[in-house]
């Protein structure tokens, strides 16, 4: 790496540094822990586990995810931080300073593009959590009785019937064979007459006596959040407004700089998040469905594993650990020379994985305790399932507010890192002031986020490859840009850095839990080959 900058260069000090190792770990952990852990991991586990109806279990997905984290996530995280720490600069400059005037710097450019795109739609979903905090504080969830239509109740009754053993037997008689899938049976026109008969009967039964009416009111409690959620995402201006509010919070932190903004806020938000999470976990483990949640998540079950499960697990490992987007190059560039890359990466990986698992236990305990079935494959679990549970628990309003505040904190620390990676690049490369960079970049991101905010309403008919803009942007970032960025990073650190360069950053004393030869094999061969296999699988349609 003959032309690299001197790693001891004092240029770094004017860019800012982490005040302490803990500060760095909390900031990098804050970047990793986000909607990916609280929203995406549980819904991927749910859908890859076959959903609650089929009861197959997500153990296979969880195991593959853990493997992906160890074999891909950990070495690429170390490589990414190493590049930043050694060059003390941001994505584009980092590649350029090691290999000047080469095409490598465009990996940095890809990181910046991913940063813009990711933050633009991430702030839309994060904005939902702000709306939901307001909804819980204003007790909006308790108005369920007035608003749920008979039709919604009937749909749910039909659903419960189809998924019951009595229903299954009736479907076999009606169709002359076992239905291919219960979720398809829900909308099968051949079953319309049966549906009418069953729901009429059930509806009448519920009206008959007090017991039935109590059951009906319980049912409405379950349905109301679904109605609220679909009404909310159908509101174009609300989506835009909350994305704006969330971005403004992010700007408020990033404008303060590395140690006075990002580090200081990470030290407040992350411990608060841990406390809230543990309190919620304690409460949810007391519910009846907790045992079922644990076995759904952890019982090794491979019936549901397909090529897509592997892709989903790998894509999620990249997303959840914030890899392949330059965030860790940027955060690594604020590290000090003596900082330990291995122990820092372990801390971030363990924190991130534990929180994804704890969040899933919380969400599945809730879902299974009240027999909720997520008809949207689980994407709505954070917004449609959780309020149901909270409404039913004593002190639920408080717990509900605590829950959504926790999600805001997690999303905020992640958004901060995305904005910082792009801002720092413009500061380093174009010598913009931090203020100018923060305002201009967040304004552009906000505008870019508008089609994402409109994807569930005004633009719901506009699709690319069958996906709405927000889903397409997520697909591009999580399944393509981040894995490609990660692939390039591991090749760069694996082959362009000399063994001596790598050794200097990973001295013997730091490598007790991650032997240096293992790092080299993983970063040079195993991680790149795995990423390439999955990308090719996607390209040729073997993996969807
Ligand atoms: N890791 C974050 C999450 O799990 O929500 C998302 C993320 C943050 C991805 C920063 C990429 C990134 F650079």
XYZ file of C-alpha atoms and ligand atoms in Angstrom:
557
model
C 0.000 0.000 0.000
C 2.871 2.256 -0.917
C 0.886 5.373 -1.621
C -1.426 5.251 1.369
C -1.465 8.150 3.764
C 0.588 7.778 6.858
C -1.829 6.252 9.334
C -0.305 8.300 12.110
C -0.998 11.483 10.191
C -2.375 14.202 12.388
C -4.852 15.261 9.685
C -7.419 13.213 11.552
C -7.426 15.372 14.596
C -8.995 18.296 12.738
C -11.791 16.004 11.507
C -12.763 14.908 14.983
C -12.134 11.724 16.953
C -14.102 9.477 19.260
C -13.596 10.587 22.857
C -13.533 7.005 24.138
C -13.695 3.393 23.000
C -17.137 3.064 24.591
C -18.279 6.120 22.656
C -17.179 4.507 19.411
C -18.803 1.166 20.221
C -22.078 2.846 21.127
C -22.020 4.970 17.976
C -21.164 2.033 15.684
C -23.600 -0.182 17.618
C -26.176 2.602 17.265
C -25.631 2.546 13.526
C -26.113 -1.213 13.445
C -29.115 -1.381 15.778
C -32.087 0.139 14.023
C -35.256 -0.648 12.123
C -33.321 -3.586 10.707
C -33.364 -5.216 14.148
C -36.748 -4.161 15.445
C -38.799 -4.296 12.281
C -37.017 -6.113 9.482
C -35.407 -9.046 11.301
C -38.637 -10.115 13.049
C -40.641 -9.857 9.835
C -38.046 -11.761 7.828
C -37.990 -14.433 10.522
C -41.782 -14.538 10.425
C -42.088 -14.836 6.656
C -39.078 -17.128 6.219
C -40.410 -19.248 9.053
C -43.653 -19.825 7.183
C -45.766 -17.406 9.234
C -47.750 -18.358 12.254
C -50.415 -20.286 10.390
C -48.196 -23.002 9.071
C -46.187 -23.235 12.268
C -42.967 -24.261 10.594
C -40.581 -22.162 12.623
C -37.829 -19.699 11.851
C -34.965 -21.715 13.381
C -33.398 -22.411 9.978
C -33.449 -18.739 9.005
C -32.015 -17.698 12.380
C -29.192 -20.222 12.122
C -28.287 -19.164 8.579
C -28.388 -15.549 9.695
C -25.989 -16.268 12.568
C -23.627 -18.018 10.161
C -23.827 -15.106 7.719
C -22.998 -12.706 10.530
C -19.921 -14.698 11.538
C -18.581 -15.664 8.130
C -19.452 -12.499 6.191
C -20.434 -9.814 8.640
C -17.541 -9.934 11.060
C -14.651 -10.010 8.543
C -16.232 -7.362 6.297
C -16.898 -5.155 9.308
C -13.251 -5.427 10.384
C -12.126 -4.742 6.798
C -14.363 -1.703 6.467
C -13.274 -0.172 9.764
C -9.658 -1.003 8.917
C -9.841 0.958 5.680
C -11.215 4.009 7.482
C -8.888 3.760 10.457
C -5.783 3.380 8.296
C -6.544 6.099 5.761
C -8.312 8.432 8.225
C -10.729 9.562 5.570
C -14.181 8.912 4.132
C -15.280 6.357 1.471
C -14.146 8.051 -1.756
C -10.915 9.436 -0.303
C -10.120 6.158 1.429
C -9.940 4.207 -1.847
C -8.288 7.111 -3.644
C -5.551 7.532 -1.063
C -4.553 3.871 -1.316
C -4.927 3.507 -5.113
C -4.876 7.019 -6.581
C -6.520 7.639 -9.961
C -7.964 4.148 -10.170
C -11.518 2.939 -10.574
C -11.575 1.886 -6.926
C -12.765 5.311 -5.865
C -16.096 4.528 -7.518
C -16.736 1.971 -4.820
C -16.707 5.044 -2.590
C -19.094 6.749 -4.990
C -21.433 3.745 -4.763
C -21.297 4.051 -0.958
C -22.396 7.680 -1.185
C -25.244 6.903 -3.604
C -26.410 4.091 -1.317
C -26.271 6.487 1.627
C -28.567 9.007 -0.050
C -31.025 6.389 -1.217
C -31.109 4.428 2.010
C -31.615 7.444 4.223
C -34.350 8.750 1.928
C -36.659 5.786 2.492
C -35.386 4.872 5.963
C -36.628 8.215 7.239
C -40.107 7.467 5.882
C -40.419 4.244 7.899
C -38.735 5.887 10.886
C -41.312 8.672 10.534
C -44.049 6.086 11.132
C -42.589 5.426 14.556
C -42.857 9.117 15.409
C -46.544 9.104 14.405
C -47.043 5.935 16.453
C -45.442 7.469 19.538
C -47.901 10.349 19.227
C -50.780 7.905 18.681
C -49.899 5.968 21.816
C -49.444 9.021 24.007
C -52.803 10.406 22.863
C -54.457 7.017 23.574
C -55.676 6.762 20.009
C -55.419 2.984 20.115
C -58.161 2.666 22.698
C -60.917 4.041 20.425
C -61.262 0.708 18.722
C -64.961 0.114 19.330
C -66.330 2.769 17.028
C -64.281 2.269 13.963
C -64.093 -1.319 12.778
C -66.529 -2.287 10.049
C -68.591 -5.473 9.923
C -66.762 -6.408 6.752
C -63.394 -6.343 8.488
C -64.758 -8.491 11.289
C -66.160 -10.969 8.764
C -62.823 -11.176 6.967
C -61.146 -12.004 10.262
C -63.796 -14.611 11.126
C -63.233 -16.277 7.777
C -59.527 -16.166 8.344
C -59.807 -17.797 11.779
C -62.032 -20.473 10.315
C -59.664 -21.299 7.434
C -56.778 -21.696 9.840
C -58.702 -23.910 12.288
C -58.721 -27.716 12.057
C -62.502 -27.665 11.563
C -61.956 -25.227 8.704
C -59.288 -27.350 7.120
C -61.651 -30.338 7.032
C -64.405 -28.179 5.506
C -62.027 -26.865 2.831
C -61.047 -30.399 1.842
C -64.698 -31.332 1.380
C -65.440 -28.159 -0.587
C -62.384 -28.335 -2.843
C -62.190 -32.107 -3.077
C -58.536 -31.952 -1.961
C -56.240 -30.347 0.589
C -55.705 -26.664 -0.333
C -52.263 -25.896 -1.707
C -51.807 -23.118 0.787
C -54.089 -21.734 3.458
C -53.237 -18.162 2.627
C -54.334 -18.697 -1.002
C -57.515 -20.392 0.217
C -58.453 -17.149 1.968
C -59.190 -15.481 -1.347
C -60.111 -18.494 -3.466
C -63.384 -17.624 -5.316
C -64.359 -21.315 -5.224
C -64.814 -20.909 -1.503
C -67.067 -17.844 -1.649
C -70.270 -19.688 -0.747
C -68.644 -21.459 2.166
C -67.225 -18.121 3.312
C -70.679 -16.516 3.255
C -72.250 -19.348 5.237
C -69.470 -19.523 7.813
C -69.219 -15.799 8.433
C -73.043 -15.372 8.652
C -73.182 -18.093 11.230
C -70.293 -16.710 13.271
C -71.491 -13.127 13.060
C -74.935 -14.152 14.370
C -73.372 -16.166 17.163
C -71.325 -13.187 18.303
C -74.421 -10.972 18.490
C -76.376 -13.488 20.541
C -75.170 -13.093 24.107
C -72.792 -11.215 26.365
C -70.030 -13.712 25.903
C -70.235 -13.315 22.132
C -70.224 -9.563 22.415
C -67.163 -9.640 24.634
C -65.471 -11.766 22.011
C -66.486 -9.318 19.309
C -64.989 -6.435 21.214
C -61.733 -8.416 21.608
C -61.742 -9.040 17.899
C -62.200 -5.354 17.169
C -59.229 -4.568 19.359
C -57.187 -6.808 17.111
C -58.490 -5.306 13.925
C -58.428 -1.659 14.860
C -54.658 -1.177 14.618
C -54.701 -2.749 11.154
C -57.307 -0.257 10.090
C -55.399 2.629 11.674
C -52.227 1.559 9.947
C -53.733 1.272 6.486
C -55.454 4.610 6.923
C -52.232 6.178 8.104
C -50.072 4.980 5.246
C -52.751 6.071 2.795
C -52.221 9.690 3.936
C -49.658 11.279 1.609
C -48.898 14.438 3.548
C -48.564 12.669 6.897
C -45.910 10.412 5.433
C -43.982 13.378 4.107
C -44.381 15.369 7.306
C -43.108 12.651 9.633
C -40.188 11.828 7.370
C -39.309 15.522 7.548
C -39.570 15.585 11.352
C -37.383 12.518 11.644
C -34.774 13.922 9.260
C -34.771 17.173 11.231
C -33.939 15.235 14.417
C -31.107 13.495 12.579
C -29.792 16.828 11.329
C -29.933 18.205 14.885
C -27.469 15.539 16.049
C -25.130 15.368 13.050
C -24.665 19.122 12.930
C -22.958 18.851 16.359
C -20.061 16.852 14.877
C -18.406 13.611 15.907
C -17.834 13.790 19.622
C -20.228 16.591 20.619
C -23.065 15.387 18.396
C -22.904 11.730 17.441
C -20.945 10.326 20.367
C -22.761 12.355 22.992
C -26.187 11.373 21.710
C -25.232 7.722 21.228
C -24.182 7.616 24.875
C -27.652 8.803 25.874
C -29.853 7.012 23.341
C -28.248 3.568 23.351
C -28.364 2.922 27.130
C -31.952 4.233 27.160
C -32.759 1.790 24.363
C -31.236 -1.146 26.294
C -33.243 -0.338 29.414
C -36.528 -0.022 27.496
C -35.833 -3.236 25.638
C -35.127 -5.232 28.791
C -38.250 -3.898 30.530
C -40.372 -4.877 27.528
C -38.725 -8.272 27.243
C -39.452 -8.954 30.930
C -43.109 -8.057 30.426
C -43.544 -10.029 27.213
C -41.923 -13.153 28.661
C -44.768 -13.213 31.180
C -47.307 -13.744 28.381
C -48.650 -17.181 27.481
C -47.223 -17.090 23.977
C -43.597 -16.584 25.092
C -42.785 -20.307 25.033
C -44.179 -20.666 21.556
C -42.231 -17.585 20.454
C -38.978 -19.058 21.743
C -39.559 -22.377 20.040
C -40.671 -20.686 16.780
C -37.397 -18.752 16.736
C -34.877 -21.223 18.071
C -36.069 -24.759 17.334
C -33.842 -25.956 14.500
C -36.260 -26.441 11.626
C -35.177 -26.559 8.040
C -38.459 -27.348 6.278
C -38.798 -23.760 5.178
C -35.207 -23.151 4.060
C -34.810 -22.318 0.358
C -32.277 -20.358 -1.691
C -34.259 -17.206 -0.901
C -33.850 -17.842 2.814
C -30.084 -17.729 2.324
C -30.309 -14.534 0.291
C -32.594 -12.907 2.819
C -30.304 -13.879 5.677
C -27.238 -12.512 3.900
C -28.909 -9.314 2.772
C -30.156 -8.797 6.303
C -26.670 -9.350 7.760
C -25.351 -6.534 5.526
C -28.251 -4.250 6.315
C -28.306 -4.904 10.023
C -24.563 -4.519 10.538
C -24.513 -1.356 8.359
C -21.977 -2.876 5.983
C -20.989 -1.964 2.451
C -22.147 1.619 2.623
C -19.116 3.407 3.949
C -20.530 4.149 7.403
C -17.891 2.026 9.055
C -15.125 3.501 6.890
C -16.245 6.894 8.140
C -16.655 5.847 11.784
C -13.347 3.935 11.558
C -11.644 7.091 10.318
C -12.370 8.740 13.668
C -10.647 5.889 15.568
C -7.271 6.275 17.192
C -4.232 4.351 16.041
C -4.133 2.115 19.103
C -7.846 1.155 18.995
C -8.646 -2.536 18.711
C -10.618 -3.389 15.559
C -11.392 -6.961 16.548
C -12.860 -6.308 19.966
C -14.803 -3.296 18.693
C -16.278 -5.337 15.844
C -17.182 -8.209 18.166
C -18.935 -5.800 20.506
C -20.966 -4.297 17.668
C -21.854 -7.682 16.132
C -22.896 -9.200 19.467
C -24.934 -6.140 20.428
C -26.681 -6.062 17.079
C -27.493 -9.768 16.969
C -28.711 -9.910 20.561
C -31.015 -6.976 20.022
C -32.490 -8.499 16.839
C -33.194 -11.718 18.749
C -34.634 -9.933 21.791
C -36.868 -7.811 19.540
C -38.117 -10.964 17.829
C -38.887 -12.635 21.154
C -40.862 -9.539 22.174
C -42.806 -9.370 18.928
C -43.472 -13.108 18.575
C -44.540 -13.432 22.220
C -47.095 -10.750 21.520
C -48.253 -12.246 18.230
C -48.538 -15.792 19.543
C -50.159 -14.831 22.838
C -53.053 -13.277 20.981
C -53.052 -15.584 17.991
C -52.515 -12.770 15.559
C -51.736 -13.796 12.023
C -49.843 -11.262 9.980
C -51.543 -11.406 6.628
C -48.975 -9.087 5.071
C -46.218 -11.628 5.719
C -45.161 -9.784 8.842
C -44.178 -6.371 7.509
C -46.846 -4.742 9.615
C -45.920 -6.496 12.855
C -44.341 -3.431 14.405
C -47.306 -1.215 13.660
C -50.326 -3.500 13.573
C -49.531 -6.296 16.000
C -47.820 -4.440 18.823
C -50.606 -1.921 19.557
C -53.074 -4.814 19.892
C -51.033 -6.359 22.625
C -50.417 -3.113 24.430
C -54.116 -2.286 24.469
C -54.781 -5.538 26.242
C -52.136 -5.171 28.948
C -52.598 -3.159 32.129
C -50.503 0.004 31.821
C -50.386 -0.720 28.114
C -50.440 2.900 27.006
C -47.209 3.586 28.851
C -45.587 0.435 27.536
C -46.750 1.296 24.054
C -45.242 4.776 24.194
C -42.017 3.301 25.627
C -41.900 0.810 22.789
C -42.221 3.351 19.996
C -39.767 5.715 21.685
C -37.329 2.811 21.739
C -37.831 2.311 18.014
C -37.279 6.037 17.367
C -34.006 5.932 19.319
C -32.807 2.917 17.378
C -33.761 4.393 14.017
C -32.242 7.748 14.920
C -28.791 6.388 15.761
C -28.799 4.507 12.435
C -29.960 7.497 10.406
C -27.284 9.612 12.088
C -24.615 7.244 10.766
C -26.019 7.292 7.212
C -26.111 11.079 7.145
C -22.663 11.337 8.716
C -21.081 9.048 6.100
C -22.365 11.238 3.259
C -21.736 14.544 5.048
C -18.180 13.619 6.019
C -17.446 12.632 2.414
C -18.525 16.056 1.140
C -16.560 17.749 3.925
C -13.419 15.738 3.106
C -13.683 15.674 -0.663
C -15.178 19.046 -1.511
C -14.062 20.941 1.566
C -17.626 21.980 2.381
C -18.263 23.179 5.911
C -20.114 20.645 8.082
C -23.101 22.984 8.334
C -23.412 23.444 4.585
C -22.978 19.705 3.963
C -25.580 18.730 6.562
C -28.231 21.142 5.294
C -27.760 20.503 1.587
C -27.489 16.727 1.890
C -30.484 16.399 4.169
C -32.546 18.623 1.858
C -31.655 16.458 -1.153
C -32.403 13.316 0.848
C -35.760 14.699 1.874
C -36.726 15.373 -1.742
C -35.509 11.922 -2.758
C -37.650 10.468 0.017
C -40.896 11.941 -1.305
C -41.593 9.108 -3.802
C -40.909 6.676 -0.950
C -43.413 8.522 1.234
C -45.965 8.355 -1.567
C -45.406 4.678 -2.335
C -48.328 3.596 -0.182
C -50.757 6.152 -1.492
C -50.511 8.492 -4.502
C -47.800 6.432 -6.152
C -48.935 2.974 -5.133
C -49.632 2.136 -8.776
C -46.216 3.175 -9.981
C -44.068 0.066 -9.929
C -40.603 -0.925 -11.079
C -40.072 -4.648 -11.578
C -43.382 -5.163 -9.832
C -42.291 -3.229 -6.754
C -43.408 0.144 -5.440
C -40.632 2.745 -5.249
C -39.956 2.190 -1.543
C -39.701 -1.584 -1.971
C -37.579 -1.158 -5.058
C -35.207 1.250 -3.279
C -34.878 -1.206 -0.386
C -34.320 -4.067 -2.811
C -31.593 -2.099 -4.608
C -29.813 -1.064 -1.417
C -30.131 -4.243 0.662
C -29.845 -6.875 -2.053
C -27.470 -5.204 -4.506
C -25.639 -2.040 -3.506
C -24.646 -3.038 0.022
C -23.506 -6.574 -0.898
C -21.572 -5.205 -3.910
C -20.014 -2.518 -1.689
C -19.124 -5.181 0.879
C -17.681 -7.450 -1.793
C -15.458 -4.687 -3.166
C -14.376 -3.676 0.318
C -13.332 -7.176 1.250
C -11.418 -7.611 -2.020
C -9.734 -4.245 -1.544
C -8.635 -4.886 2.014
C -7.893 -8.539 1.213
C -5.746 -8.010 -1.877
C -4.739 -4.364 -2.270
C -3.656 -4.001 1.343
C -0.467 -5.966 1.874
C -0.233 -8.604 4.554
C 1.997 -6.187 6.454
C -0.635 -3.427 6.309
C -3.272 -5.825 7.609
C -0.975 -7.104 10.335
C -0.245 -3.590 11.562
C -3.953 -3.041 12.081
C -4.517 -6.477 13.587
C -1.533 -7.056 15.880
C -1.183 -10.384 17.681
C -2.487 -8.942 20.950
C -5.792 -7.997 19.298
C -6.323 -11.308 17.543
C -6.969 -13.647 20.458
C -10.584 -14.269 19.450
C -10.113 -13.965 15.736
C -6.825 -15.449 14.492
C -5.160 -13.409 11.788
C -4.941 -16.296 9.242
C -8.690 -16.861 9.671
C -9.341 -13.196 8.958
C -7.269 -13.434 5.788
C -9.029 -16.518 4.456
C -12.456 -15.068 5.208
C -11.830 -11.621 3.802
C -9.903 -12.727 0.703
C -11.820 -15.815 -0.361
C -14.786 -17.017 1.621
C -16.728 -13.766 2.018
C -16.241 -12.638 -1.621
C -17.115 -16.062 -3.051
C -20.288 -16.276 -0.962
C -21.426 -12.812 -1.988
C -20.719 -13.534 -5.672
C -22.642 -16.828 -5.555
C -25.679 -15.105 -4.104
C -25.511 -12.168 -6.514
C -25.268 -14.563 -9.474
C -28.117 -16.621 -8.083
C -30.229 -13.475 -7.987
C -29.142 -12.363 -11.431
C -30.078 -15.647 -13.036
C -33.327 -15.889 -11.178
C -32.474 -18.891 -9.027
C -33.105 -16.715 -6.009
C -35.993 -14.344 -5.799
N -28.156 -1.128 10.404
C -29.316 -0.285 10.317
C -30.529 -1.043 10.790
O -30.418 -2.229 11.126
O -31.600 -0.471 10.815
C -29.533 0.238 8.937
C -28.310 0.822 8.308
C -27.633 1.868 8.925
C -27.858 0.298 7.129
C -26.499 2.398 8.326
C -26.719 0.817 6.537
C -26.074 1.846 7.135
F -25.004 2.313 6.559
